[in-house]
Every structure is written in C-alpha cells, then in structure tokens.
PDB file of C-alpha atoms in Angstrom:
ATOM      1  CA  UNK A 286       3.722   5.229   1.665  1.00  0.00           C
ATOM      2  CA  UNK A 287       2.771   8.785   2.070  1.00  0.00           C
ATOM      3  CA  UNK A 288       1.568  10.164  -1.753  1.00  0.00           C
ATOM      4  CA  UNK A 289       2.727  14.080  -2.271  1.00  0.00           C
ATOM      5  CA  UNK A 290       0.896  16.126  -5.076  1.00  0.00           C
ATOM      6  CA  UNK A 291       3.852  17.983  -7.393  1.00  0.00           C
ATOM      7  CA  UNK A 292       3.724  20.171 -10.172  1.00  0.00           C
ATOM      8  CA  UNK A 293       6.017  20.750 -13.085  1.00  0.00           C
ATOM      9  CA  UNK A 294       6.614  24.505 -12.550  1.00  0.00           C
ATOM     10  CA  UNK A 295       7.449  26.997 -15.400  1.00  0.00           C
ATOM     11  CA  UNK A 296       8.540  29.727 -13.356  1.00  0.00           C
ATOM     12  CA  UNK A 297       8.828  33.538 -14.383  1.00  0.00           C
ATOM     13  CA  UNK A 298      11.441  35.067 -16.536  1.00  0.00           C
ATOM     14  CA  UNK A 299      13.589  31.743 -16.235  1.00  0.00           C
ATOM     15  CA  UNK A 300      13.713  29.500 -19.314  1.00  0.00           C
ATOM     16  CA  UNK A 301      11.927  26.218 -19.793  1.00  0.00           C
ATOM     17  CA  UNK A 302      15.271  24.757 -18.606  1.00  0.00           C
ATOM     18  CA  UNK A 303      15.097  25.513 -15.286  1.00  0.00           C
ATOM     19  CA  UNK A 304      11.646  24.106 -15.039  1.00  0.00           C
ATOM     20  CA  UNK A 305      11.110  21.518 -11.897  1.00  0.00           C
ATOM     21  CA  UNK A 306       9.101  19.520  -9.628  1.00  0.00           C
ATOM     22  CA  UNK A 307       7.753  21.033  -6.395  1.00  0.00           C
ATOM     23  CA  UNK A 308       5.140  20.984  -4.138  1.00  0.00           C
ATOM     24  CA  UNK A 309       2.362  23.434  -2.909  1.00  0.00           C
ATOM     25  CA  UNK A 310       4.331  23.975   0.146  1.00  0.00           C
ATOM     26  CA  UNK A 311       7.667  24.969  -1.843  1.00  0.00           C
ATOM     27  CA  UNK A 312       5.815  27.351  -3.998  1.00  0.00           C
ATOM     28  CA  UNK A 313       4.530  29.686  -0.941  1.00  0.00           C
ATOM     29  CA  UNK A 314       6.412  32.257  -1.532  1.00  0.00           C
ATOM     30  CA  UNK A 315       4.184  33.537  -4.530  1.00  0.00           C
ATOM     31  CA  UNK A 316       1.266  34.943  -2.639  1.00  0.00           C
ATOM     32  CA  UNK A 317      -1.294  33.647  -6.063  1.00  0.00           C
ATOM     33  CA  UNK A 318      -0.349  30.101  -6.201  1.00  0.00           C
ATOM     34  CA  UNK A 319      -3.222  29.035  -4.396  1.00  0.00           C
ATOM     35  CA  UNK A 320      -5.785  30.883  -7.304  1.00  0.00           C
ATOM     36  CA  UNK A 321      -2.443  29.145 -10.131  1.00  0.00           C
ATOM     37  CA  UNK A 322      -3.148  25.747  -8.723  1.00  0.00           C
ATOM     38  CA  UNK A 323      -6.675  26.277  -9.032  1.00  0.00           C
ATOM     39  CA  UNK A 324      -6.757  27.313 -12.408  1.00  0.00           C
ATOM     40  CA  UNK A 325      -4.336  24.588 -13.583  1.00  0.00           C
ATOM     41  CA  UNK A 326      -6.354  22.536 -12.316  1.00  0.00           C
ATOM     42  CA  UNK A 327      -9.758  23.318 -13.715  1.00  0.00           C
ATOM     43  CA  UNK A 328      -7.704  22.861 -17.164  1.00  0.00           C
ATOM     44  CA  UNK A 329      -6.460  19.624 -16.590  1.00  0.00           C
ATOM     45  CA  UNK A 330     -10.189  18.996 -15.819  1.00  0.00           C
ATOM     46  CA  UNK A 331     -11.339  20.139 -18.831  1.00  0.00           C
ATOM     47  CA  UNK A 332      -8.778  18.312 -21.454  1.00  0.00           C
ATOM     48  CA  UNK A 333      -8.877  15.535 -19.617  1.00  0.00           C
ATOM     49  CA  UNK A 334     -11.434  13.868 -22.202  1.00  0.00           C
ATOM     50  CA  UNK A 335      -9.426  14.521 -25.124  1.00  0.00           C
ATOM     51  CA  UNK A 336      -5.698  13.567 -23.331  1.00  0.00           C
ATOM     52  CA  UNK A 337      -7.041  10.570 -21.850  1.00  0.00           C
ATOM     53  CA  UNK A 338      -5.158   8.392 -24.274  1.00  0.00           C
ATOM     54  CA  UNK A 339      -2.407  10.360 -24.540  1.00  0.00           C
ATOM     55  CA  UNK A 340       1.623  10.611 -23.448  1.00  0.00           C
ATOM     56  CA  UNK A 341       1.816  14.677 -23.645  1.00  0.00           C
ATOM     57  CA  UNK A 342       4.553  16.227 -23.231  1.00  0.00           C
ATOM     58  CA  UNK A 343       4.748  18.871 -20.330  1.00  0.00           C
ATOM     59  CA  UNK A 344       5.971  21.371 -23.471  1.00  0.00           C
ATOM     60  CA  UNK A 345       7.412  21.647 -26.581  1.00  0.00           C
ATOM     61  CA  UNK A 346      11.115  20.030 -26.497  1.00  0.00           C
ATOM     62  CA  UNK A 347      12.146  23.133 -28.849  1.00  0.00           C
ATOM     63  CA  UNK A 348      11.548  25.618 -25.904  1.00  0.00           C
ATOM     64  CA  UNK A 349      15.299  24.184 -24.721  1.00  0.00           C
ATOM     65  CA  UNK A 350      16.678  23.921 -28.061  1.00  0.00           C
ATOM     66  CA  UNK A 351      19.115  27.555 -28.373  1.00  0.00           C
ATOM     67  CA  UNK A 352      18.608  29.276 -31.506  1.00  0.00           C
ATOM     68  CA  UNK A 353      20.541  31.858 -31.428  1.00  0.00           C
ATOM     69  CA  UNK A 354      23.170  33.769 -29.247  1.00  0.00           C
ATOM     70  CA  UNK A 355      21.985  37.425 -28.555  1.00  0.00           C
ATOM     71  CA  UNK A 356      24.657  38.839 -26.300  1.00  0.00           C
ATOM     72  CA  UNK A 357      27.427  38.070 -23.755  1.00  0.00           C
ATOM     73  CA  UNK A 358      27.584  39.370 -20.266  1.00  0.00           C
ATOM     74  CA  UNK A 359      30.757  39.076 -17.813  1.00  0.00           C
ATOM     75  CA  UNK A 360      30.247  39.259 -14.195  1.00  0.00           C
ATOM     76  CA  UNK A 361      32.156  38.463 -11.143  1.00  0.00           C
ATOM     77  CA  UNK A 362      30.576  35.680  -8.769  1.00  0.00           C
ATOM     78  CA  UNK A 363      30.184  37.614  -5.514  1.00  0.00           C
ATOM     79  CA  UNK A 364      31.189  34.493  -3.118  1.00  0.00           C
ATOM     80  CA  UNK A 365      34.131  33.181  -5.343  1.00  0.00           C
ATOM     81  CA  UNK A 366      35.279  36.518  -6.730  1.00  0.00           C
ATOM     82  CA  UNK A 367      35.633  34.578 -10.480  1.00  0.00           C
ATOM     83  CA  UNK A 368      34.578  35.493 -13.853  1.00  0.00           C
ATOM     84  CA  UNK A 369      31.444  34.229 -14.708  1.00  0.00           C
ATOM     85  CA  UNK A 370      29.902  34.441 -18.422  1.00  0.00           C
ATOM     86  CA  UNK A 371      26.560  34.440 -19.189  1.00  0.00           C
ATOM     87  CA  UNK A 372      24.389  34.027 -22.967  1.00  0.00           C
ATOM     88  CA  UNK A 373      21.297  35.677 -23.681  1.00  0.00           C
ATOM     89  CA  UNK A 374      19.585  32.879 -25.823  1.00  0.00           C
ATOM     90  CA  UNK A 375      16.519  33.064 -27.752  1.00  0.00           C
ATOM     91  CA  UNK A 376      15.258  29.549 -27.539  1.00  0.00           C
ATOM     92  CA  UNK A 377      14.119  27.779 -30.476  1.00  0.00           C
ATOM     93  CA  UNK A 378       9.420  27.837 -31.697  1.00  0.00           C
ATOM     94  CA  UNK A 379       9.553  30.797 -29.167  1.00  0.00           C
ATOM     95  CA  UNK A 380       9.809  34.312 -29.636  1.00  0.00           C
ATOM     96  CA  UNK A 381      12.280  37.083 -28.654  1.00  0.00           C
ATOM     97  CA  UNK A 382      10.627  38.092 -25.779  1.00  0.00           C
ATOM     98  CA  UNK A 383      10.995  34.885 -24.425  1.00  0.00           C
ATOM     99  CA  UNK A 384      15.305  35.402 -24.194  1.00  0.00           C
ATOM    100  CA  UNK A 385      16.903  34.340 -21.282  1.00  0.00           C
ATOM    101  CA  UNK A 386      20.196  35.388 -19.953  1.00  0.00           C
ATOM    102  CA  UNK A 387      21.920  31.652 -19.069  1.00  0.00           C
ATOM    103  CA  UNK A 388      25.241  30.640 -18.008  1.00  0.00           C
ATOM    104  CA  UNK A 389      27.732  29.984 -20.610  1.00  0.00           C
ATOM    105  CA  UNK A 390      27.924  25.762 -19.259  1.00  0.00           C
ATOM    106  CA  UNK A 391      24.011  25.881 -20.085  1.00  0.00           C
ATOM    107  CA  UNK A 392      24.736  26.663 -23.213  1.00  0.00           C
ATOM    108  CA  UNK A 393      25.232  24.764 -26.736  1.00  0.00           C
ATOM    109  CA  UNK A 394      29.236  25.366 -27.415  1.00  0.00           C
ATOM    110  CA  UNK A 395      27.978  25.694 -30.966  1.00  0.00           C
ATOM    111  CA  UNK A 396      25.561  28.562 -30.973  1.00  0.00           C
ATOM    112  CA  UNK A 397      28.439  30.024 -29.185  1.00  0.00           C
ATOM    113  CA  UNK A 398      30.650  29.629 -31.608  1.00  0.00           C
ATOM    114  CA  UNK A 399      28.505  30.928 -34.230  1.00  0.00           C
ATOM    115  CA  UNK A 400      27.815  33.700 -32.202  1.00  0.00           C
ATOM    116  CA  UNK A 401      31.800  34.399 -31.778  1.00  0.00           C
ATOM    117  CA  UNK A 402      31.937  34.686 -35.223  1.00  0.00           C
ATOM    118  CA  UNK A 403      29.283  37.427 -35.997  1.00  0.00           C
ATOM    119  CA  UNK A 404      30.509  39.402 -33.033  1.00  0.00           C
ATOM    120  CA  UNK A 405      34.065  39.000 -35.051  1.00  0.00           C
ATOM    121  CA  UNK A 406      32.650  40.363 -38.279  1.00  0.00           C
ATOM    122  CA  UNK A 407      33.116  43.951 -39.407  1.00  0.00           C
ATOM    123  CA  UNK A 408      30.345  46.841 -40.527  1.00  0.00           C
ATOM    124  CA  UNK A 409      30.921  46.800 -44.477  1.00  0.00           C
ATOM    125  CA  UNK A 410      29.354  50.487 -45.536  1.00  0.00           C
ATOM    126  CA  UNK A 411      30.863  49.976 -49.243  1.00  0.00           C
ATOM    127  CA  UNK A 412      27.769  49.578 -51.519  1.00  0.00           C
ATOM    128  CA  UNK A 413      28.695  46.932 -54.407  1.00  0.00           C
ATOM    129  CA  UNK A 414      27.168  47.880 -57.800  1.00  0.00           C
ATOM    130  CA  UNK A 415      25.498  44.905 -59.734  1.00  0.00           C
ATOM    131  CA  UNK A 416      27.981  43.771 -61.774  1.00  0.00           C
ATOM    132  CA  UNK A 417      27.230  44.205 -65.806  1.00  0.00           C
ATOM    133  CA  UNK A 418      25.041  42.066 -67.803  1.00  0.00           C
ATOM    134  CA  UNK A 419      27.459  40.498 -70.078  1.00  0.00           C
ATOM    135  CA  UNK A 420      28.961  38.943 -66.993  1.00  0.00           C
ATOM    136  CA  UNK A 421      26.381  36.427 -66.603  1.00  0.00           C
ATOM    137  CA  UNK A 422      27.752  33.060 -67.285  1.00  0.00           C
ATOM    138  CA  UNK A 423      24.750  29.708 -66.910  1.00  0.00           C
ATOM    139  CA  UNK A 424      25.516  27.689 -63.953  1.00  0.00           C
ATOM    140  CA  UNK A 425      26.140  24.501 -65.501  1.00  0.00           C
ATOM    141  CA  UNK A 426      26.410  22.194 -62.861  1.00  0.00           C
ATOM    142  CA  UNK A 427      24.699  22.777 -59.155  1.00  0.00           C
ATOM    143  CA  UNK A 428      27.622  23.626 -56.881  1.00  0.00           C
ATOM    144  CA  UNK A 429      27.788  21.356 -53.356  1.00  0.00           C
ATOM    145  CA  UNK A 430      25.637  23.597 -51.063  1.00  0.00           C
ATOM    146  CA  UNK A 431      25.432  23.654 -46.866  1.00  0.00           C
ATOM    147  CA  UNK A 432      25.833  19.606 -45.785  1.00  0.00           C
ATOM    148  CA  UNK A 433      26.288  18.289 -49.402  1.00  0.00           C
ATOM    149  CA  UNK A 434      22.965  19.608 -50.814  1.00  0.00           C
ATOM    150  CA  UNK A 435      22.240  19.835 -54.591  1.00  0.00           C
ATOM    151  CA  UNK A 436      19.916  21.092 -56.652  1.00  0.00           C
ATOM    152  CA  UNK A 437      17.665  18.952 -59.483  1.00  0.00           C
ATOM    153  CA  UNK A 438      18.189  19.784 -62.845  1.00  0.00           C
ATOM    154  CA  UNK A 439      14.922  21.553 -63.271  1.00  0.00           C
ATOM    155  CA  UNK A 440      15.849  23.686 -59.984  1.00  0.00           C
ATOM    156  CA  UNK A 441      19.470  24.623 -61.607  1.00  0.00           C
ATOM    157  CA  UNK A 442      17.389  25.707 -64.845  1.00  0.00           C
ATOM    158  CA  UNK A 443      15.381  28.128 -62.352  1.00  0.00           C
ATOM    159  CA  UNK A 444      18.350  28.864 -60.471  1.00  0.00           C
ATOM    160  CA  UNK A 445      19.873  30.369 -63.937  1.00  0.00           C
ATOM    161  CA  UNK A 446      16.792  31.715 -65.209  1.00  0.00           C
ATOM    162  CA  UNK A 447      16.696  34.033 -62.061  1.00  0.00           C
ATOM    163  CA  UNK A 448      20.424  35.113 -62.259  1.00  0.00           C
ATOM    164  CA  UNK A 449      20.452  35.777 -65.585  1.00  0.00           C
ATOM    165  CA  UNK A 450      16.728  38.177 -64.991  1.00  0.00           C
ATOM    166  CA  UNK A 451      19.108  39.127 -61.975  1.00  0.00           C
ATOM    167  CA  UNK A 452      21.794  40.768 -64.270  1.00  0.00           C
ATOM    168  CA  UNK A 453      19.727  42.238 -66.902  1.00  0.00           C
ATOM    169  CA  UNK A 454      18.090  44.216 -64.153  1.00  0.00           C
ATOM    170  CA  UNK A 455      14.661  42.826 -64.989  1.00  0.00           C
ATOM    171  CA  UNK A 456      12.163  41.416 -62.187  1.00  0.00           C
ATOM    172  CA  UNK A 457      10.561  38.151 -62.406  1.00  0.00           C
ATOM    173  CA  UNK A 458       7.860  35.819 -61.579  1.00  0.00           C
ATOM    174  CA  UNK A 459       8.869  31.544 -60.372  1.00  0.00           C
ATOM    175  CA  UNK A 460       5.849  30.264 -61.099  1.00  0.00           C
ATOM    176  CA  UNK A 461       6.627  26.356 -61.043  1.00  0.00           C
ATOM    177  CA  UNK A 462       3.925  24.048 -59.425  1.00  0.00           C
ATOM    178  CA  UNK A 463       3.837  23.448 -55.998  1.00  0.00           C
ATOM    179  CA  UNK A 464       6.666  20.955 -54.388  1.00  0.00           C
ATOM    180  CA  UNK A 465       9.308  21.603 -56.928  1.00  0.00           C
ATOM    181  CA  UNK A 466      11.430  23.510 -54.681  1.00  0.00           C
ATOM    182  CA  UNK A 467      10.848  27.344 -55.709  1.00  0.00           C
ATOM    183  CA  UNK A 468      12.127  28.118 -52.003  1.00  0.00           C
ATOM    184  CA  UNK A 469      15.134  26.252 -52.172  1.00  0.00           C
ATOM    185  CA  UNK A 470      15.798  27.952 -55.765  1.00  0.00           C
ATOM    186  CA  UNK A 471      15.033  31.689 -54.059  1.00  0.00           C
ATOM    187  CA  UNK A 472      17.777  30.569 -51.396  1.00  0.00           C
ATOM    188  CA  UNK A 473      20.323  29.660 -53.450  1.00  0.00           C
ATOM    189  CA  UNK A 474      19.778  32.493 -56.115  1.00  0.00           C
ATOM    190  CA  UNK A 475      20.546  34.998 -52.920  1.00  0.00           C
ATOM    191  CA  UNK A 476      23.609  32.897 -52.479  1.00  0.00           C
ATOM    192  CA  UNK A 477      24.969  32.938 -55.642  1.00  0.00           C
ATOM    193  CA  UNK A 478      24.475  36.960 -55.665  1.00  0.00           C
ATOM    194  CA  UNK A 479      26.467  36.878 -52.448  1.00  0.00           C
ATOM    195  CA  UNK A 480      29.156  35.319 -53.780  1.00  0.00           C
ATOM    196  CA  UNK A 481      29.344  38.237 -56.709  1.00  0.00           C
ATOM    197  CA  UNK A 482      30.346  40.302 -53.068  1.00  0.00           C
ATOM    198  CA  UNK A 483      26.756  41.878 -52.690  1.00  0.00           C
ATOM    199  CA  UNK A 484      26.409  40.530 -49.029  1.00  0.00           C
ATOM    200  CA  UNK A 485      22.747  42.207 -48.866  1.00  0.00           C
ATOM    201  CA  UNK A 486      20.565  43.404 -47.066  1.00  0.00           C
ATOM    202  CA  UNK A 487      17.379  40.940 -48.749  1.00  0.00           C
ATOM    203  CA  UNK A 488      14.352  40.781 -47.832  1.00  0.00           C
ATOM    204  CA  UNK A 489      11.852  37.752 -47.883  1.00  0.00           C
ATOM    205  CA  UNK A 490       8.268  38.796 -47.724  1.00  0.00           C
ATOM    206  CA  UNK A 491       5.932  35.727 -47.111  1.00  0.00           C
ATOM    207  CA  UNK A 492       2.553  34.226 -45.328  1.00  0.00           C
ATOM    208  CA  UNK A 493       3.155  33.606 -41.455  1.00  0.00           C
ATOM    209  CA  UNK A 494       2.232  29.905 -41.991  1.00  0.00           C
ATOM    210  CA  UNK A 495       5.595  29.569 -44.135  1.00  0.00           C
ATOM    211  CA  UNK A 496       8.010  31.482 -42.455  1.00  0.00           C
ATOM    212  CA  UNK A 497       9.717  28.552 -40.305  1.00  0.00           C
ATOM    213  CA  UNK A 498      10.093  26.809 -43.540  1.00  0.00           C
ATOM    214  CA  UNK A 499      11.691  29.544 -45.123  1.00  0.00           C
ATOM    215  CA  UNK A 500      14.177  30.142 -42.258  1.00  0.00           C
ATOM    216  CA  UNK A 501      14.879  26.247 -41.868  1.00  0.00           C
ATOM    217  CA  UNK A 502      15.507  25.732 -45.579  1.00  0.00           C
ATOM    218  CA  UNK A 503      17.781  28.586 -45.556  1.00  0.00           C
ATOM    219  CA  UNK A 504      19.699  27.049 -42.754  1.00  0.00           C
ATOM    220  CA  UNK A 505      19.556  23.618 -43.954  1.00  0.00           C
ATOM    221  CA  UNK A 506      21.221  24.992 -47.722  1.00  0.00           C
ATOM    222  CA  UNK A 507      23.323  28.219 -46.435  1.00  0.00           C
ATOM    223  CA  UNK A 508      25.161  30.011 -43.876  1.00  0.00           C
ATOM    224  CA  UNK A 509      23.626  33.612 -44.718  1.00  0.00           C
ATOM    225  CA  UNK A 510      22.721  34.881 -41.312  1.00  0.00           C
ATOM    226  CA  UNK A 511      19.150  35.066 -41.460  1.00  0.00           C
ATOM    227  CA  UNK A 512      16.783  36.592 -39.151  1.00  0.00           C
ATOM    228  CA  UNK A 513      12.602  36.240 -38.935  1.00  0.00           C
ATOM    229  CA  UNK A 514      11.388  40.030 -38.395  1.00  0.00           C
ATOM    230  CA  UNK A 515       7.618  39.193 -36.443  1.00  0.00           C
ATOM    231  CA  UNK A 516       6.307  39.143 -33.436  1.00  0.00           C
ATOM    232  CA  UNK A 517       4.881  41.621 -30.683  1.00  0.00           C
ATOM    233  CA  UNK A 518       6.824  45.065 -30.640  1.00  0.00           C
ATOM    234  CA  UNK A 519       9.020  43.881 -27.220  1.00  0.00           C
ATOM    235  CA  UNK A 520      10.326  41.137 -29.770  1.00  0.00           C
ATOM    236  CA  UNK A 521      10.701  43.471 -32.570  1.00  0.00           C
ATOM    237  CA  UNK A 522      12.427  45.764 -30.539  1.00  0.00           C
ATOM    238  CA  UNK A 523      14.874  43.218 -29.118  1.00  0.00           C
ATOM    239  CA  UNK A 524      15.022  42.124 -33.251  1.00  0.00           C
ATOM    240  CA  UNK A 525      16.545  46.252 -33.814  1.00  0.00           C
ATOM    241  CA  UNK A 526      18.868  46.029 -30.986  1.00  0.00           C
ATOM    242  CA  UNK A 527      20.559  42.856 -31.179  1.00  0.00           C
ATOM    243  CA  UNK A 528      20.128  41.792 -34.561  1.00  0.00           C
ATOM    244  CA  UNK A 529      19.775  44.511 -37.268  1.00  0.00           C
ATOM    245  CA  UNK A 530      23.045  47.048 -36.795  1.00  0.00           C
ATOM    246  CA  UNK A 531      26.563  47.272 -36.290  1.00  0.00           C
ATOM    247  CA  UNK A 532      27.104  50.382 -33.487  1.00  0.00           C
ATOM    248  CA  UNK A 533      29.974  52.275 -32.663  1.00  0.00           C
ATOM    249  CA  UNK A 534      31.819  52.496 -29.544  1.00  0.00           C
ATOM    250  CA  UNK A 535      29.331  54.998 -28.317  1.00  0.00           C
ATOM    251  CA  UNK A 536      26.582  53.297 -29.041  1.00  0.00           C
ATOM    252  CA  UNK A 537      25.076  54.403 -31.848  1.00  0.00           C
ATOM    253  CA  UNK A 538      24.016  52.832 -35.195  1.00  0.00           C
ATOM    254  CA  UNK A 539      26.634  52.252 -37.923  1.00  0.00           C
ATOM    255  CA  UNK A 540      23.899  53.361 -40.987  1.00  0.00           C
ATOM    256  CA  UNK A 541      24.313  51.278 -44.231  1.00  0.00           C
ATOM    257  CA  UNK A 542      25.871  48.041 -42.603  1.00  0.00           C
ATOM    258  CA  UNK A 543      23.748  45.363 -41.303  1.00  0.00           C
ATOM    259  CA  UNK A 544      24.658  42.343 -38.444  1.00  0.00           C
ATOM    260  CA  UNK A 545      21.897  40.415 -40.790  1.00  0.00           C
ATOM    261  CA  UNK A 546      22.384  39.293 -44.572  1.00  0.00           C
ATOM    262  CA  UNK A 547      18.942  38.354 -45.038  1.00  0.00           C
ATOM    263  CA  UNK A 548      15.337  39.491 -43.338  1.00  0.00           C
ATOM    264  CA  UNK A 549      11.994  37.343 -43.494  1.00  0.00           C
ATOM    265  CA  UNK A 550       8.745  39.086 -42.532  1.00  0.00           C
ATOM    266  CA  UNK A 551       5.475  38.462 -43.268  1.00  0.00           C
ATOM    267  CA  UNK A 552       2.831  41.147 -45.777  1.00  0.00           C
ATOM    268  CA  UNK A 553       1.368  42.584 -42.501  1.00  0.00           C
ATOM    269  CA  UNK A 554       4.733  43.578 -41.215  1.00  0.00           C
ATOM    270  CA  UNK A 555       5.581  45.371 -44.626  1.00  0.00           C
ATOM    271  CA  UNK A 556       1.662  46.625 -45.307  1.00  0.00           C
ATOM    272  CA  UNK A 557       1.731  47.788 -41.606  1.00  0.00           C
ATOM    273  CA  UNK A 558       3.866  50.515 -42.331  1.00  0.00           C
ATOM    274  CA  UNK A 559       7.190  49.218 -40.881  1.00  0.00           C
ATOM    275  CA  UNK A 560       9.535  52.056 -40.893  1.00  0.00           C
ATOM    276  CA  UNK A 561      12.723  49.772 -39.355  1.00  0.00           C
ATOM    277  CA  UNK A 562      11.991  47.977 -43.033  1.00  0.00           C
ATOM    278  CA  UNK A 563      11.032  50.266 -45.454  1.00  0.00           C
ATOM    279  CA  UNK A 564      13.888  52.804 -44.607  1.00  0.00           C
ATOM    280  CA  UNK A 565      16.815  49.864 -45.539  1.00  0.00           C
ATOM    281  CA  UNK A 566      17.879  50.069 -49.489  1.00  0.00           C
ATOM    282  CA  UNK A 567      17.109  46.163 -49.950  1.00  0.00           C
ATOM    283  CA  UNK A 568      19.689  44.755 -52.556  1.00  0.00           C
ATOM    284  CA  UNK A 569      16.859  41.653 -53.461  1.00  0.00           C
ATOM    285  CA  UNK A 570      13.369  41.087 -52.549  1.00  0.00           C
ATOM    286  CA  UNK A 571      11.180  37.613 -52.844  1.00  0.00           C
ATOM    287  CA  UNK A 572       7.911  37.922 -52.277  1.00  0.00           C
ATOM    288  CA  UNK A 573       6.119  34.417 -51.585  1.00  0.00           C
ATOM    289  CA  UNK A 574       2.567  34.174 -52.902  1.00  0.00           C
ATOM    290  CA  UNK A 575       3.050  37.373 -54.363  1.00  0.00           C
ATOM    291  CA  UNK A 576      -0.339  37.007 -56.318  1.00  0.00           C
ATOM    292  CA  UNK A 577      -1.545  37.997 -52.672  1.00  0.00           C
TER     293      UNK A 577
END
C-alpha cells in the first residue's frame, strides 16, 4: 500500500468551507507552494511538543458557522443559461474582511431569511422625541424576552431604575457587583425604549475582551439588529457599506436612517477619533467599565 502525503488546504479568498485534501502534486499550480509546504512544516515541527497529546482541530468550527447575510448577487450560469444566486456571508469569530460571496444552497436558509427581512425594512428619517416624564410607569413584572428569557427580580429593579433615570432625562451609573447581569439589564433597558418607537441609533462602548459577550447576550435576549463596529479599516469599511445606511436608488446615503438599531465598539474606536461614529446623533449610550 502506497502512503501519499496530503494537506488540508485553506485556499485564498474562498471560505473555510471549501477547504480540502490534496496533494503536493495538485497544488502546482501556485508557483510558492514548495516555500508553503516548507513553512507549514517547520510549524508543525515546532508545536509538535505541546500537541502531542492532543485531537486539534484543523480550525475553529465557527469559521463555517454564517453570521450574517451582507448582500445578494444574481447571475446567469454561463453553461446552463439559469439564474443563479449567490450570499456574501460574514462567517461567524472572523472578521469582515474575511466575507465570502457563496451560493445561496451553501447557505443557512435562516440567515437568509433574516437577511430578507432587513432588506424589506424601510429608512425611518422621523426623529421620535422622548416621551414626557410623567409617562413613566415601573415595570412590574419582567415581560417574556427572545426564547422565553426573564429577568430576576433584582435585574427588573435595575431595569426600572434605568427607565425611570431614562425619562427624567438624567444619566446614570449600574454599579451592581460583578455576575448580576448589568449587561443583560443594559439590553433590555434599550429594548424597552424601542418599544416607546425610538428604534435608535445606540451605541455600546466597551473593552475588546467583552464585546462577543455583549453581541451574544443581545442576540440571545432580543432581535435589535446589532452590529460590532472593530476591526482593520477593509472591515470597517465593508461595516459603512453594508451595514450602517439605507441608500437611494442612486446610490447614495439616506442621512438620519440607519440599517442598524444598535452599534458596539470598543474606547479605542471612539478615542481614535472615529468620524463614521461621532457624526451619528446617538439616541442612548452604555459605556462598559466606564470608570476607564
């Protein structure tokens, strides 16, 4: 039995999906592979103390997981002559850069669906005023949030404390200990102004090391489109154009209505000078470890 040496190939600007087995001789065609091989190699050489004992994974799992739906393309398959439709996904614990453009049977049918839905939705340029202090009624019970979550008592008493600071137009400080759910509270308080019919734009300023919790809690409780604002300025720039704004049919920004509800982005991002971020009229912000 003859042995043949493969490698699990990544190959460029295709996603992790489309990764395979092939040999040296099938990978040819890229003039470097020779100096690749080599320098995989001399890795593998390298970790091979600390793997020895260990089942790893050729990558993260997440790199095939779709997070979201970018944009839609329709093209015509030049040998059949039918419609074809393709996604471009950004793929979950990777950034934007990273999108692929995939066809439509590659794809989850319910990231499409989600992404049907925002491409239904309509720019909204009316700007809601707060509604009066005197309107504020205590939440008495926690309503039934996104699949069946509910909030402690002690969160519904933060919950109210931050509407009620909310409608008497007063900032304010959460400063329970640590564990007792002041994201979760944060979350739902920016639901429970969108339901008053302020739909946003808020912003979420908080340490890198936190932001995949805050954007998984407010997926887990809520169906505010939210969107993580980080990342090299290709990803950022991908962020503006297929995230941020509503355009017209000539292409050009609809100002004052937002494709986003929410934003999360980290205290570089906003101490950086961001101009995307500091020119939007933010209806809320939460600032995480704001003693920072």
């Amino acid at each position: 039995m003859l042995d043949i040496e493969e490698f699990f190939v990544k190959y460029k600007n295709y996603s992790y999906l489309h990764c395979e087995w092939a040999t040296e001789q099938q990978l040819l065609k890229d003039k470097r592979i020779q100096q690749k091989i080599k320098r995989f190699k001399l890795r593998q050489a390298q970790r091979a103390h600390f793997l020895a004992d260990m089942e790893e994974e050729p990558f993260n799992p997440d790199y095939v997981e779709v997070d979201r739906i970018l944009e839609v393309s329709f093209c015509e398959d030049k040998d059949t002559g039918e419609s074809v439709i393709y996604y471009l996904v950004k793929w979950c614990s990777l950034p934007y850069e990273d999108s692929t453009w995939e066809l439509k049977e590659d794809v989850d049918l319910a990231k499409i669906e989600e992404f049907e839905q925002l491409q239904a939705s309509r720019p909204d340029t009316r700007h809601l005023d707060r509604p009066p202090s005197n309107i504020w009624k205590k939440i008495e019970q926690s309503r039934e949030y996104k699949n069946g979550n509910q909030l402690r008592e002690y969160q519904l008493e933060g919950l109210n404390w931050l509407l009620f600071n909310w409608y008497n137009r007063r900032n304010c400080i959460l400063a329970d200990e640590m564990g007792l759910g002041k994201t979760i509270q944060s979350i739902t308080f920016l639901y429970e102004i969108l339901l008053t019919g302020i739909r946003g734009p808020f912003l979420i300023i908080a340490p890198l090391s936190t932001i995949a919790n805050w954007e998984r809690e407010f997926r887990t409780w809520t169906d505010i489109n939210v969107v993580v604002y980080h990342g090299s300025l290709i990803s950022r720039q991908m962020i503006q154009q297929y995230e941020m704004y509503f355009r017209d049919s000539q292409g050009r920004i609809i100002r004052g209505a937002y494709r986003f509800q929410a934003i999360i982005t980290t205290f570089e991002m906003i101490l950086g000078g961001c101009g995307e971020l500091n020119a939007i009229d933010w209806r809320c912000v939460i600032i995480d470890e704001a003693h920072r």
